[in-house]
Amino acid sequence: MLTSDERAENFIKRFGFDFDKIDKNQIISLINEEFEIAVEERKRCFYDSSECLRVLCGYLFCLGDISDVPLLEKVKYGIDMDVGTMIDGEWIISLKNNGIEMEEYDIQSKQEIIEGFVDYYESWL
């Protein structure tokens, strides 16, 4: 089986960053699959799914809206602290706030967060 980093890299190469062409339902399905893998890995005390889940949740953030918050929270809080730290809380807050910048909480606009996500993962291509 591929490592989490290898799976993450494969998803980045597969989907790229043209968010108008990425099927959100496919991302949701992949998150659910990877979540189950992570839960099983945790039971076996072998854990390697953080980066892959981070990439997929990042894609969901980029494509998503407030209706996607429960799934992001499930991943962030539903496995362990290692995964929890990988799933950016700013994504959740931004979606809950319709992507509007919140200077008082140091939350960037959704567009700025998306640009940061793309900037980080473009180097993986």
C-alpha positions as MATLAB code, in Angstrom:
seq = 'MLTSDERAENFIKRFGFDFDKIDKNQIISLINEEFEIAVEERKRCFYDSSECLRVLCGYLFCLGDISDVPLLEKVKYGIDMDVGTMIDGEWIISLKNNGIEMEEYDIQSKQEIIEGFVDYYESWL';
ca = [
       0.000    0.000    0.000;
       1.179    3.517   -0.758;
       2.118    5.850    2.094;
      -0.076    8.795    3.003;
       2.359   11.199    1.325;
       2.346    9.106   -1.857;
      -1.461    8.960   -1.894;
      -1.602   12.730   -1.284;
       0.803   13.332   -4.166;
      -1.279   11.083   -6.432;
      -4.435   13.055   -5.590;
      -2.681   16.348   -6.327;
      -1.470   15.047   -9.687;
      -4.896   13.572  -10.461;
      -7.005   16.611   -9.552;
      -4.678   19.573   -9.981;
      -5.979   22.972   -8.955;
      -8.698   23.823  -11.462;
     -11.461   23.690   -8.878;
     -14.181   24.211  -11.495;
     -13.345   20.767  -12.922;
     -13.065   18.784   -9.684;
     -16.095   16.721   -8.646;
     -16.865   17.608   -5.033;
     -18.795   14.368   -4.512;
     -15.738   12.393   -5.539;
     -13.636   14.288   -2.984;
     -16.235   13.579   -0.285;
     -16.190    9.893   -1.169;
     -12.384    9.793   -1.030;
     -12.362   11.563    2.346;
     -14.753    8.971    3.732;
     -12.583    6.133    2.361;
      -9.391    7.636    3.781;
     -11.122    8.297    7.101;
     -11.981    4.600    7.384;
      -8.392    3.663    6.502;
      -7.132    6.020    9.214;
      -9.517    4.565   11.799;
      -8.310    1.047   10.972;
      -4.664    2.137   11.051;
      -5.219    3.690   14.468;
      -6.676    0.417   15.787;
      -3.515   -1.380   14.635;
      -1.289    1.333   16.172;
       0.003    2.087   12.713;
      -0.862    5.528   11.528;
       0.035    7.148    8.224;
      -3.024    8.990    6.842;
      -2.513   12.578    7.993;
      -1.139   14.153    4.812;
      -3.582   12.375    2.543;
      -6.542   13.456    4.662;
      -5.153   16.994    4.797;
      -4.982   17.207    0.997;
      -8.489   15.846    0.525;
      -9.962   18.090    3.225;
      -8.142   21.017    1.629;
      -9.788   20.191   -1.679;
     -13.163   19.997    0.057;
     -12.551   23.384    1.645;
     -11.675   24.881   -1.744;
     -14.826   23.423   -3.314;
     -17.078   23.599   -0.294;
     -19.487   25.658    1.708;
     -21.035   25.530    5.157;
     -22.714   22.192    4.361;
     -19.246   20.578    4.302;
     -18.278   21.675    7.819;
     -19.567   18.492    9.543;
     -17.336   16.264    7.405;
     -14.291   18.467    7.982;
     -15.018   18.435   11.730;
     -15.471   14.661   11.667;
     -11.990   14.258   10.203;
     -10.392   16.953   12.369;
     -11.800   15.663   15.650;
     -12.676   12.040   14.889;
      -9.362   10.199   14.808;
      -6.611   11.654   16.980;
      -4.639   14.798   17.675;
      -2.144   14.105   14.865;
      -4.868   14.315   12.242;
      -6.578   17.105   14.129;
      -3.554   19.330   13.775;
      -3.293   18.584   10.047;
      -6.840   19.727    9.262;
      -6.715   23.503    9.444;
      -9.327   24.955   11.798;
      -9.243   28.108    9.676;
     -10.914   26.116    6.882;
     -13.831   25.268    9.145;
     -14.189   28.795   10.513;
     -14.005   30.249    7.014;
     -16.756   27.988    5.672;
     -18.938   28.772    8.687;
     -18.420   32.475    7.936;
     -19.111   32.205    4.166;
     -15.426   32.755    3.368;
     -15.343   36.330    4.621;
     -12.107   37.592    6.155;
     -12.292   37.980    9.938;
      -9.450   40.292   10.940;
     -10.353   40.177   14.628;
      -9.654   36.406   14.625;
      -6.817   36.527   12.074;
      -8.862   34.515    9.561;
      -8.063   35.216    5.928;
     -10.677   35.296    3.174;
     -11.514   31.978    1.577;
      -9.738   33.068   -1.604;
      -6.546   33.861    0.315;
      -6.689   30.499    2.093;
      -7.194   28.724   -1.245;
      -4.180   30.557   -2.678;
      -2.082   29.390    0.281;
      -3.259   25.798   -0.196;
      -2.390   25.885   -3.902;
       0.971   27.581   -3.287;
       1.949   24.888   -0.786;
       0.884   21.882   -2.844;
       1.951   23.100   -6.302;
       5.495   22.116   -5.367;
       4.277   18.510   -5.103;
       3.579   18.381   -8.847;
];
